[in-house]
Coordinates of C-alpha atoms in Angstrom, one line a residue:
M3 CA 62.1 31.6 -22.0
G4 CA 59.4 29.2 -20.7
R5 CA 57.9 28.4 -17.3
L6 CA 60.2 28.7 -14.2
S7 CA 59.9 26.0 -11.4
A8 CA 62.4 26.4 -8.8
S9 CA 62.5 27.1 -5.2
Y10 CA 65.4 28.9 -3.3
S11 CA 66.7 28.4 0.4
R12 CA 69.8 28.9 2.4
P13 CA 70.6 25.9 4.3
P14 CA 71.6 26.3 7.9
A15 CA 75.2 27.0 8.6
E16 CA 76.1 23.3 9.9
H17 CA 74.8 22.0 6.7
R18 CA 76.5 24.4 4.3
P19 CA 79.5 23.1 2.4
A20 CA 82.7 24.8 2.9
P21 CA 83.4 27.6 0.5
A22 CA 85.0 26.8 -2.7
T23 CA 88.9 26.7 -2.5
H24 CA 89.7 26.2 -6.2
L25 CA 88.9 29.1 -8.6
P26 CA 90.6 28.7 -11.8
T27 CA 90.9 32.1 -12.7
C28 CA 91.1 33.8 -9.3
S29 CA 93.3 33.2 -6.5
S30 CA 92.0 35.8 -4.2
C31 CA 88.2 35.8 -5.1
R32 CA 85.6 36.1 -2.3
V33 CA 83.2 33.5 -1.7
S34 CA 79.9 33.5 -0.1
G35 CA 78.2 30.9 1.6
L36 CA 76.5 28.1 -0.5
E37 CA 72.9 28.5 -1.0
S38 CA 70.5 25.9 -2.6
V39 CA 67.7 26.0 -5.3
T40 CA 65.2 23.4 -5.9
G41 CA 63.8 22.6 -9.3
K42 CA 61.3 20.0 -10.7
Y43 CA 62.5 17.4 -13.1
G44 CA 61.8 18.3 -16.8
E45 CA 60.8 21.9 -16.1
T46 CA 62.7 25.4 -16.2
V47 CA 65.0 26.5 -13.2
E48 CA 66.3 29.9 -12.5
I49 CA 69.4 30.1 -10.5
P50 CA 70.0 33.5 -8.8
C51 CA 73.5 35.3 -8.7
N52 CA 74.0 36.6 -5.1
D53 CA 70.1 36.4 -4.5
G54 CA 69.5 39.0 -7.3
R55 CA 71.5 41.7 -5.7
V56 CA 74.0 42.2 -8.5
V57 CA 73.9 45.7 -10.3
E58 CA 75.0 45.7 -13.9
A59 CA 76.6 49.2 -13.7
D60 CA 78.8 47.8 -10.9
V61 CA 80.3 45.0 -12.5
N62 CA 82.7 44.5 -15.4
F63 CA 81.3 41.1 -16.5
V64 CA 79.5 37.7 -14.8
K65 CA 80.5 34.4 -15.5
W66 CA 78.5 31.1 -14.8
K67 CA 80.4 27.7 -14.2
Y68 CA 79.8 24.5 -12.5
D69 CA 82.2 22.3 -10.4
I70 CA 85.7 23.2 -11.1
D71 CA 86.3 24.0 -14.6
G72 CA 82.8 23.6 -16.3
K73 CA 82.1 27.0 -17.8
I74 CA 78.6 27.9 -19.2
L75 CA 78.4 31.4 -20.1
V76 CA 79.9 34.8 -19.9
K77 CA 78.2 38.0 -19.7
P78 CA 80.2 41.3 -20.1
V79 CA 78.7 44.5 -19.3
N80 CA 76.8 46.1 -22.1
Q81 CA 77.3 43.0 -24.3
N82 CA 75.5 40.0 -25.1
A83 CA 76.3 36.7 -23.4
T84 CA 78.7 34.2 -24.7
I85 CA 77.6 30.6 -24.2
S86 CA 80.1 27.9 -24.1
D87 CA 80.1 24.9 -26.3
D88 CA 79.1 22.6 -23.4
V89 CA 76.8 20.1 -25.1
N90 CA 74.9 19.6 -21.6
Y91 CA 74.1 23.4 -21.4
K92 CA 74.6 25.0 -24.9
S93 CA 70.9 24.6 -26.1
R94 CA 69.5 25.1 -22.7
V95 CA 70.8 28.1 -20.7
S96 CA 70.2 31.8 -20.8
I97 CA 71.0 34.7 -18.6
K98 CA 68.7 37.3 -17.1
K99 CA 69.2 41.1 -16.7
D100 CA 70.0 40.4 -12.9
F101 CA 72.4 37.7 -14.1
S102 CA 70.4 34.9 -12.7
L103 CA 71.1 31.7 -14.7
V104 CA 68.1 29.9 -16.4
I105 CA 68.4 26.3 -17.3
R106 CA 65.6 24.5 -19.2
Q107 CA 64.4 21.0 -19.1
V108 CA 66.4 20.2 -16.0
T109 CA 67.5 16.6 -15.4
M110 CA 69.2 14.6 -12.6
A111 CA 72.5 15.4 -14.4
D112 CA 71.7 19.2 -13.3
Q113 CA 71.9 18.5 -9.6
K114 CA 75.1 20.0 -8.9
T115 CA 76.9 23.3 -7.6
F116 CA 76.5 26.1 -10.1
T117 CA 78.7 29.2 -9.1
C118 CA 78.1 32.9 -10.3
M119 CA 81.6 34.7 -10.4
V120 CA 81.2 38.6 -10.4
V121 CA 84.2 40.7 -11.4
K122 CA 84.2 44.2 -10.2
E123 CA 87.3 46.0 -8.5
D124 CA 87.4 42.4 -7.0
I125 CA 86.3 39.1 -7.7
F126 CA 83.4 37.5 -6.0
E127 CA 81.9 33.9 -6.2
Y128 CA 78.5 33.0 -5.3
P129 CA 78.1 29.1 -5.4
V130 CA 74.4 27.6 -5.4
Q131 CA 73.4 23.9 -4.9
L132 CA 70.6 22.9 -7.6
V133 CA 68.5 20.1 -6.1
I134 CA 66.2 18.2 -8.5
Y135 CA 63.0 16.4 -7.4
K136 CA 60.4 14.3 -9.2
L137 CA 57.2 13.1 -8.0
P138 CA 56.5 9.2 -8.1
S139 CA 54.2 7.6 -10.3
Q140 CA 50.8 6.1 -8.9
P141 CA 51.1 2.8 -7.0
K142 CA 51.1 -0.1 -9.0
I143 CA 50.1 -3.7 -7.7
T144 CA 52.1 -6.7 -9.2
N145 CA 52.2 -10.4 -8.1
Q146 CA 48.9 -10.2 -6.2
T147 CA 47.6 -13.7 -5.0
T148 CA 43.9 -14.5 -4.6
A149 CA 43.6 -16.4 -1.4
M150 CA 45.3 -16.8 2.0
A151 CA 45.0 -19.5 4.5
V152 CA 44.4 -18.9 8.1
G153 CA 47.7 -19.5 10.2
K154 CA 50.1 -19.5 6.9
L155 CA 52.4 -16.9 5.7
T156 CA 51.4 -15.9 2.3
T157 CA 52.8 -13.2 0.1
L158 CA 50.0 -11.1 -0.8
A159 CA 51.1 -8.6 -3.4
E160 CA 54.0 -6.3 -4.4
C161 CA 53.5 -2.3 -4.6
R162 CA 55.9 -0.4 -6.8
T163 CA 56.3 3.3 -7.9
E164 CA 58.7 4.6 -10.3
G165 CA 60.5 7.8 -11.6
A166 CA 60.9 9.6 -8.2
N167 CA 63.6 11.7 -6.6
P168 CA 64.3 11.4 -4.1
A169 CA 63.2 7.6 -3.7
A170 CA 59.8 7.3 -2.5
N171 CA 58.6 5.3 0.5
I172 CA 55.7 2.6 0.7
T173 CA 53.5 1.8 3.8
W174 CA 51.0 -1.1 3.9
F175 CA 47.5 -0.8 5.6
K176 CA 44.9 -3.1 6.5
N177 CA 41.4 -1.4 6.8
K178 CA 43.3 2.0 7.1
T179 CA 45.6 0.9 10.0
P180 CA 49.4 0.8 9.1
L181 CA 51.1 -2.8 9.0
I182 CA 54.3 -3.1 10.9
S183 CA 56.8 -5.7 10.1
D184 CA 57.4 -8.1 12.9
G185 CA 59.5 -10.7 10.9
A186 CA 56.9 -13.3 11.8
A187 CA 53.2 -13.0 11.2
I188 CA 53.8 -9.8 9.0
K189 CA 56.8 -9.4 6.7
I190 CA 57.5 -6.4 4.7
S191 CA 60.6 -5.9 2.2
R192 CA 61.8 -2.9 0.4
T193 CA 64.1 -2.3 -2.6
V194 CA 65.0 0.8 -4.5
D195 CA 66.2 0.7 -7.9
V196 CA 68.0 3.7 -9.5
D197 CA 67.9 4.2 -13.3
K198 CA 71.4 4.5 -14.8
E199 CA 70.3 6.8 -17.5
T200 CA 67.8 9.2 -15.7
G201 CA 69.0 8.8 -12.2
L202 CA 65.4 8.5 -11.0
S203 CA 64.5 5.9 -8.4
A204 CA 61.9 3.1 -8.4
T205 CA 60.8 1.7 -5.1
T206 CA 59.2 -1.8 -4.6
S207 CA 57.6 -3.1 -1.4
S208 CA 56.4 -6.7 -0.8
L209 CA 54.0 -7.8 1.8
E210 CA 53.9 -11.3 3.4
Y211 CA 51.0 -11.9 5.7
T212 CA 49.7 -14.5 8.0
A213 CA 45.7 -14.3 7.9
V214 CA 43.1 -15.1 10.7
K215 CA 39.5 -15.5 10.4
G216 CA 38.9 -11.8 11.2
D217 CA 40.6 -11.1 7.8
I218 CA 37.4 -11.9 5.9
N219 CA 36.3 -8.9 3.9
A220 CA 39.5 -7.0 5.1
N221 CA 40.8 -4.2 2.7
F222 CA 44.5 -4.0 2.0
T223 CA 46.1 -0.9 0.6
C224 CA 49.7 0.5 -0.3
Q225 CA 50.4 4.1 0.1
I226 CA 53.1 6.0 -1.9
Q227 CA 54.7 8.8 0.4
H228 CA 56.9 11.2 -1.0
I229 CA 58.6 14.4 0.4
R230 CA 57.3 16.6 -2.3
S231 CA 53.7 15.3 -2.8
A232 CA 50.6 14.2 -1.2
N233 CA 50.3 10.7 -0.3
M234 CA 48.8 8.4 -2.9
D235 CA 46.7 5.2 -2.1
S236 CA 46.4 2.1 -4.2
S237 CA 42.8 0.5 -5.0
P238 CA 41.7 -1.6 -2.1
L239 CA 42.9 -5.4 -2.3
T240 CA 40.8 -8.0 -1.0
F241 CA 41.7 -11.8 -0.7
T242 CA 39.8 -14.8 0.0
V243 CA 40.5 -16.2 3.6
N244 CA 40.5 -20.1 3.7
Y245 CA 40.0 -22.2 6.8
P246 CA 38.6 -25.4 7.7
T247 CA 35.1 -26.0 8.9
E248 CA 34.6 -26.1 12.6
K249 CA 30.8 -25.8 13.1
V250 CA 27.8 -26.7 11.1
I251 CA 24.4 -24.7 11.3
L252 CA 21.2 -25.6 10.0
E253 CA 18.3 -23.0 9.9
V254 CA 14.8 -22.6 8.6
V255 CA 14.9 -20.1 5.8
S256 CA 11.0 -19.9 5.5
Q257 CA 9.0 -17.7 7.7
G258 CA 6.7 -19.6 10.2
P259 CA 4.3 -20.6 11.8
F260 CA 4.0 -23.3 9.2
K261 CA 0.6 -24.8 8.3
E262 CA -0.3 -27.7 6.2
G263 CA 0.3 -27.0 2.4
D264 CA 3.2 -24.9 2.8
N265 CA 6.6 -25.4 1.5
V266 CA 9.5 -25.0 4.1
T267 CA 13.1 -24.5 2.9
L268 CA 16.3 -25.6 5.2
K269 CA 19.5 -24.1 4.9
C270 CA 22.7 -25.9 5.9
M271 CA 25.8 -23.8 6.5
A272 CA 29.4 -24.6 7.5
D273 CA 31.8 -22.0 9.0
G274 CA 34.7 -23.1 6.8
N275 CA 35.9 -21.2 3.8
P276 CA 35.5 -22.3 0.9
P277 CA 32.2 -23.9 2.0
P278 CA 31.3 -27.4 1.1
P279 CA 29.8 -27.9 -2.3
S280 CA 27.5 -30.6 -0.9
Y281 CA 25.7 -31.5 2.2
I282 CA 23.7 -34.4 3.5
F283 CA 20.0 -33.6 4.7
Y284 CA 18.2 -36.2 6.8
V285 CA 14.5 -36.1 6.2
K286 CA 12.5 -38.4 8.2
G287 CA 15.3 -41.1 8.6
E288 CA 16.3 -40.8 4.8
K289 CA 19.6 -39.4 3.9
K290 CA 19.6 -37.0 0.9
T291 CA 22.8 -35.7 -0.4
V292 CA 22.3 -32.5 -2.4
K293 CA 24.8 -30.3 -4.3
S294 CA 23.7 -27.3 -2.4
N295 CA 23.1 -26.0 1.0
T296 CA 19.3 -25.8 0.8
Y297 CA 16.6 -28.5 0.9
T298 CA 12.7 -27.9 0.5
L299 CA 10.2 -29.7 1.9
T300 CA 7.1 -29.3 -0.1
N301 CA 3.4 -29.4 0.8
V302 CA 3.9 -30.3 4.4
T303 CA 1.4 -32.0 6.5
R304 CA 1.0 -32.4 10.3
E305 CA 2.9 -35.6 9.9
S306 CA 5.9 -33.4 9.0
T307 CA 6.3 -32.3 12.4
G308 CA 9.6 -33.5 13.8
E309 CA 13.4 -33.1 13.8
Y310 CA 15.5 -32.6 10.7
K311 CA 19.4 -32.6 10.5
C312 CA 22.2 -31.8 8.0
S313 CA 25.9 -32.8 8.0
L314 CA 29.2 -32.6 5.9
V315 CA 29.6 -35.3 3.2
D316 CA 32.9 -36.2 4.2
S317 CA 32.3 -35.7 7.9
E318 CA 28.7 -36.9 9.0
D319 CA 29.7 -36.3 12.7
M320 CA 29.9 -32.5 11.8
A321 CA 26.1 -32.0 12.0
A322 CA 23.2 -29.8 13.0
S323 CA 19.5 -30.1 13.6
V324 CA 16.4 -28.1 13.9
T325 CA 12.8 -29.0 14.8
I326 CA 9.7 -28.0 12.6
T327 CA 6.2 -27.9 13.7
V328 CA 3.4 -27.9 11.3
E329 CA 0.2 -26.3 12.5
Y330 CA -3.2 -27.6 11.7
L331 CA -6.8 -26.6 12.1
D332 CA -9.8 -28.8 11.2
V333 CA -13.3 -27.3 11.5
V334 CA -16.4 -29.3 10.9
I335 CA -19.8 -27.8 11.3
S336 CA -23.2 -29.6 11.1
A337 CA -25.0 -26.8 9.3
T338 CA -23.9 -26.0 5.8
G339 CA -25.1 -24.2 2.8
R340 CA -28.8 -23.0 2.9
I341 CA -31.1 -24.5 5.6
F342 CA -35.0 -24.4 5.6
K343 CA -36.7 -24.8 8.9
G344 CA -40.4 -24.1 9.8
L345 CA -41.7 -21.5 12.1
G346 CA -41.7 -22.9 15.7
E347 CA -39.4 -25.6 15.0
S348 CA -36.2 -26.2 17.1
F349 CA -32.6 -25.8 15.7
E350 CA -29.2 -26.7 16.8
V351 CA -25.8 -26.5 15.4
T352 CA -22.6 -28.6 16.5
L353 CA -19.1 -27.7 16.0
E354 CA -16.1 -29.9 15.9
V355 CA -12.7 -28.4 16.1
K356 CA -9.3 -30.4 15.9
S357 CA -6.0 -28.1 16.0
S358 CA -2.4 -28.3 17.0
R359 CA -2.9 -25.1 19.5
T360 CA -5.7 -23.4 21.7
T361 CA -8.6 -21.9 19.2
Q362 CA -10.8 -19.1 19.6
T363 CA -14.2 -19.2 18.2
S364 CA -16.7 -16.4 17.2
W365 CA -20.0 -16.3 15.6
R366 CA -21.8 -13.5 13.9
K367 CA -25.4 -13.2 12.1
G368 CA -25.1 -10.8 9.3
N369 CA -23.3 -7.8 11.0
M370 CA -24.4 -8.7 14.5
K371 CA -21.8 -10.3 16.7
L372 CA -23.3 -13.3 18.9
D373 CA -21.7 -14.6 22.1
S374 CA -22.3 -18.3 21.0
L375 CA -24.8 -20.2 19.0
S376 CA -26.8 -22.5 21.4
K377 CA -29.8 -24.3 20.5
I378 CA -32.9 -22.4 19.5
S379 CA -36.1 -24.2 20.9
T380 CA -38.6 -22.2 18.9
L381 CA -37.6 -20.7 15.5
K382 CA -38.9 -17.2 14.7
Y383 CA -38.7 -15.4 11.6
S384 CA -36.3 -13.0 13.0
D385 CA -33.9 -15.9 13.2
S386 CA -33.5 -16.3 9.6
G387 CA -30.1 -14.9 8.1
V388 CA -26.5 -15.9 7.4
Y389 CA -24.5 -17.3 10.2
E390 CA -20.8 -17.1 10.2
C391 CA -18.6 -19.2 12.4
V392 CA -14.9 -18.2 12.8
V393 CA -12.4 -20.4 14.3
S394 CA -8.7 -19.2 14.6
M395 CA -5.4 -19.8 16.2
A396 CA -1.8 -18.6 15.6
G397 CA -1.1 -18.3 11.8
L398 CA -4.5 -20.1 10.9
K399 CA -8.1 -19.2 10.5
K400 CA -11.1 -20.9 9.1
T401 CA -14.5 -19.6 8.4
Q402 CA -17.7 -21.6 7.9
T403 CA -21.1 -20.1 6.9
F404 CA -24.6 -21.3 6.3
E405 CA -28.0 -19.4 5.6
L406 CA -31.0 -20.3 7.7
T407 CA -34.5 -19.6 6.4
V408 CA -37.4 -20.0 8.7
Q409 CA -40.7 -20.5 6.4
G410 CA -44.3 -20.5 7.4
S411 CA -47.8 -20.2 5.8
P412 CA -49.3 -16.7 6.2
V413 CA -51.1 -15.6 9.4
I414 CA -53.0 -12.4 9.9
K415 CA -51.9 -11.2 13.4
E416 CA -54.3 -8.0 13.3
L417 CA -56.9 -6.3 11.3
T418 CA -58.0 -2.8 12.4
K419 CA -59.9 0.3 11.2
K420 CA -59.7 3.8 12.1
R421 CA -61.2 7.2 11.1
G422 CA -59.0 8.9 8.5
T423 CA -57.9 12.6 8.4
G424 CA -60.8 13.4 6.1
T425 CA -64.5 13.6 7.1
V426 CA -65.5 10.3 5.5
N427 CA -62.2 8.3 5.2
K428 CA -61.7 5.0 6.8
V429 CA -58.1 3.5 7.2
L430 CA -57.8 -0.1 7.3
T431 CA -54.7 -1.9 8.5
C432 CA -53.9 -5.6 7.8
E433 CA -50.8 -7.0 9.8
A434 CA -49.6 -10.3 8.5
E435 CA -46.5 -12.7 8.9
G436 CA -45.0 -15.5 6.8
F437 CA -42.4 -16.8 4.6
P438 CA -42.0 -16.4 1.7
K439 CA -43.1 -12.8 1.9
P440 CA -47.0 -12.9 1.9
T441 CA -49.1 -11.1 -0.8
V442 CA -51.9 -8.8 0.8
Q443 CA -55.2 -8.2 -1.2
W444 CA -58.4 -6.5 0.0
S445 CA -61.9 -7.2 -1.1
V446 CA -62.7 -3.6 -1.9
N447 CA -60.8 -0.8 -3.9
G448 CA -59.3 2.0 -2.2
T449 CA -56.8 4.8 -2.2
D450 CA -53.5 5.4 -0.5
V451 CA -52.4 1.9 -0.6
V452 CA -49.1 1.6 1.5
E453 CA -47.2 -1.4 2.5
S454 CA -44.2 -1.4 5.0
A455 CA -40.8 -3.1 4.6
Y456 CA -40.9 -6.9 5.0
V457 CA -38.8 -7.3 8.2
D458 CA -38.5 -10.5 10.2
G459 CA -41.3 -12.1 8.2
K460 CA -43.9 -9.2 8.9
V461 CA -45.4 -7.0 6.5
I462 CA -48.1 -4.3 7.4
N463 CA -50.5 -3.2 4.5
R464 CA -52.8 -0.1 4.8
I465 CA -55.7 1.0 2.6
T466 CA -58.0 4.3 2.7
I467 CA -61.7 3.7 1.7
V468 CA -64.8 5.8 1.8
P469 CA -67.6 3.7 2.8
K470 CA -71.4 4.8 2.1
V471 CA -73.1 1.9 3.2
N472 CA -72.3 -0.8 5.8
L473 CA -69.5 -3.0 4.3
T474 CA -67.8 -6.2 5.3
V475 CA -64.2 -5.9 4.1
S476 CA -61.9 -8.9 3.9
C477 CA -57.9 -9.0 3.9
M478 CA -56.6 -12.0 2.1
V479 CA -52.8 -12.9 2.7
S480 CA -51.1 -15.7 0.7
N481 CA -47.8 -17.1 -0.2
S482 CA -46.5 -20.3 -1.6
L483 CA -47.3 -22.2 1.7
G484 CA -50.9 -21.4 1.9
S485 CA -53.5 -18.4 2.2
V486 CA -55.7 -16.9 4.9
N487 CA -58.4 -14.0 5.0
K488 CA -60.1 -12.1 7.9
S489 CA -63.1 -9.8 7.7
I490 CA -64.1 -6.6 9.5
N491 CA -67.3 -4.4 9.2
V492 CA -67.1 -0.8 8.1
S493 CA -70.0 1.5 8.3
P494 CA -70.4 5.1 6.9
L495 CA -69.4 8.0 9.0
V496 CA -72.8 9.3 9.8
E497 CA -74.0 6.0 11.3
D498 CA -70.7 6.0 13.4
L499 CA -71.6 9.4 15.0
E500 CA -75.1 8.1 15.8
I501 CA -73.7 4.8 17.4
A502 CA -71.2 7.0 19.2
K503 CA -74.1 9.2 20.7
Q504 CA -76.0 6.1 21.6
D505 CA -72.8 4.7 23.3
Q506 CA -72.5 7.8 25.3
K507 CA -76.4 7.5 26.5
D508 CA -75.8 3.9 27.3
D509 CA -72.7 4.9 29.2
Y510 CA -74.7 7.5 31.2
S511 CA -77.4 5.1 32.1
D512 CA -75.1 2.4 33.1
Q513 CA -73.1 5.0 35.3
T514 CA -76.5 6.0 37.1
A515 CA -77.6 2.5 37.8
L516 CA -74.0 1.6 39.2
A517 CA -74.3 4.5 41.5
I518 CA -77.6 3.6 43.0
G519 CA -76.4 0.1 43.5
I520 CA -73.4 1.3 45.5
V521 CA -75.5 3.3 47.7
F522 CA -78.2 0.5 48.3
G523 CA -75.2 -1.9 49.0
L524 CA -73.8 0.4 51.7
M525 CA -77.2 0.7 53.4
V526 CA -77.4 -3.2 53.6
A527 CA -74.0 -3.3 54.9
V528 CA -74.9 -1.0 57.7
L529 CA -78.0 -2.7 58.7
A530 CA -76.1 -6.2 58.8
I531 CA -73.5 -4.7 61.2
A532 CA -76.2 -3.1 63.5
L533 CA -78.2 -6.5 63.6
A534 CA -75.1 -8.2 64.6
Y535 CA -74.3 -5.8 67.3
W536 CA -78.0 -6.0 68.9
L537 CA -77.8 -9.9 68.9
Y538 CA -74.3 -9.7 70.5
M539 CA -75.8 -7.4 73.3
K540 CA -78.7 -9.4 73.9
K541 CA -76.9 -12.5 74.5
F542 CA -74.4 -10.7 76.7
R543 CA -77.4 -9.4 78.9
Q544 CA -78.9 -12.8 79.1
G545 CA -75.8 -14.4 80.5
S546 CA -75.3 -11.7 83.3
W547 CA -78.9 -12.3 84.5
K548 CA -78.0 -16.2 84.8
T549 CA -75.2 -15.5 87.0
G550 CA -76.8 -12.8 89.1
E551 CA -74.2 -10.4 88.1
K552 CA -75.1 -6.7 88.1
E553 CA -74.5 -4.4 85.1
D554 CA -71.9 -1.7 85.5
G555 CA -73.3 2.0 85.4
S556 CA -76.5 3.7 86.4
A557 CA -79.9 2.9 85.4
E558 CA -80.1 6.2 83.2
E559 CA -77.0 4.9 81.1
S560 CA -78.5 1.5 80.6
K561 CA -81.8 3.1 79.3
K562 CA -79.8 5.2 76.7
L563 CA -77.9 2.1 75.7
E564 CA -81.1 0.3 74.8
E565 CA -82.4 3.4 73.0
N566 CA -79.3 3.4 70.9
Q567 CA -79.4 -0.2 70.0
S568 CA -83.3 0.3 69.0
Q569 CA -82.4 3.1 66.8
K570 CA -79.8 1.0 64.9
A571 CA -82.2 -1.8 64.6
D572 CA -84.7 0.6 62.8
V573 CA -81.9 1.6 60.3

């Protein structure tokens, strides 16, 4: 029989229609209260007879009819139903075992009262109101404008939905907030049209709106609302909001700080809409009209520092300005490239800096940081190296380098000998300085020749030899600036031992003579002191006799004093 789609409900008593009073075949029928069934347009609806409580064994027949005399079918007990020739229902109706009436493909014409008449010992009638609903179509936007002007009431669009029952409602939203018609800044009109053939309704809503600046990028939507379906929203609508320019802004697009040689782009903007197609840029007193809102200053110099301005073409009084500063840094150093200086000479570097801001200067020699580079009065080989000067300020940095080379003819700083680890070996060491690196040669052949690394102009060369007789060995050092040699006497190991013993004897004799000399010196010193004391006492006594003074003490004490003085004089 197809899919059924209907709902059955009993309305409140105050909404129920009065019982039917016109029964064409029954003047004393019992009529129950009016029930209602809801069906979906185009689908199958089932209308129950007395809520389905009619038992076939208890009745003689059941008859379905509509309105006053619209007979649909009759179903005698234990017999097939007889369907009337009503063209509206002949091919669309049937009856179920519980005497429910089934109507297929319902339309708005089926929205009426159907009555189930049951004949038992008495006659009973059960009227049911069939209500048909149909969901509205998706919202459709028509007559949409593209732009709206600030302060001017403009018809933005119409929103329409069709084929609904009951008629759908339409609500407008801006940024998800419902719009309420106030008859001035917002006007919303609604019309409902009913199709004469289908009985279905179409709803159309028109929105008139007065824009403000804040409506830029605002989203407008219309929403379809229906009692039998969920709300349906249209796609967002956006409109261009037009308004006159009130302010001009000039900004620097490029990222600063700017240095000489950079390109600087200026951007002029007006707060009106649509924006002006052209602007005037004022560059160092010159007016430049461009069909764009940007202007680029190429390869700027320090002379480019200053104020720049832009304005509207049709209103030069509406303008804006911005100041641009071009930073610069000039560094001139007196020493460049590779510099050769002689050992012991003086060396001085001068630095000249011109800049737009305060700078910081740092010096390095190789990997070593220097506090500064002052005048060097006497150059050493260790002063050779690559020097780097870095001058920096905000956004700018310049580096200057030079290489200083201190050169000199070779010099032998030291030539020494010592006994080797063996019993007969001698190790000779020749220490030399010079630049370019000196070459060291010996006048004898030897073994285990070792040369140190060449650092700060110094090189040390060692050679091991086995002398069998007394030798004079020369160390010869040379570079491109000259040469020098120095000699040393080397004797065999046995002679060295004899010389060592003789040295020990000589040392002993020298020590003995030194001791005797010290003792003799002490004795002479004692005698000198005693003689001086005796002379002093003698003079003292003579002075006392002349004055007639008496000496203190007894005669015995005087005698002892004279004896002591005599003993000291003997020593």
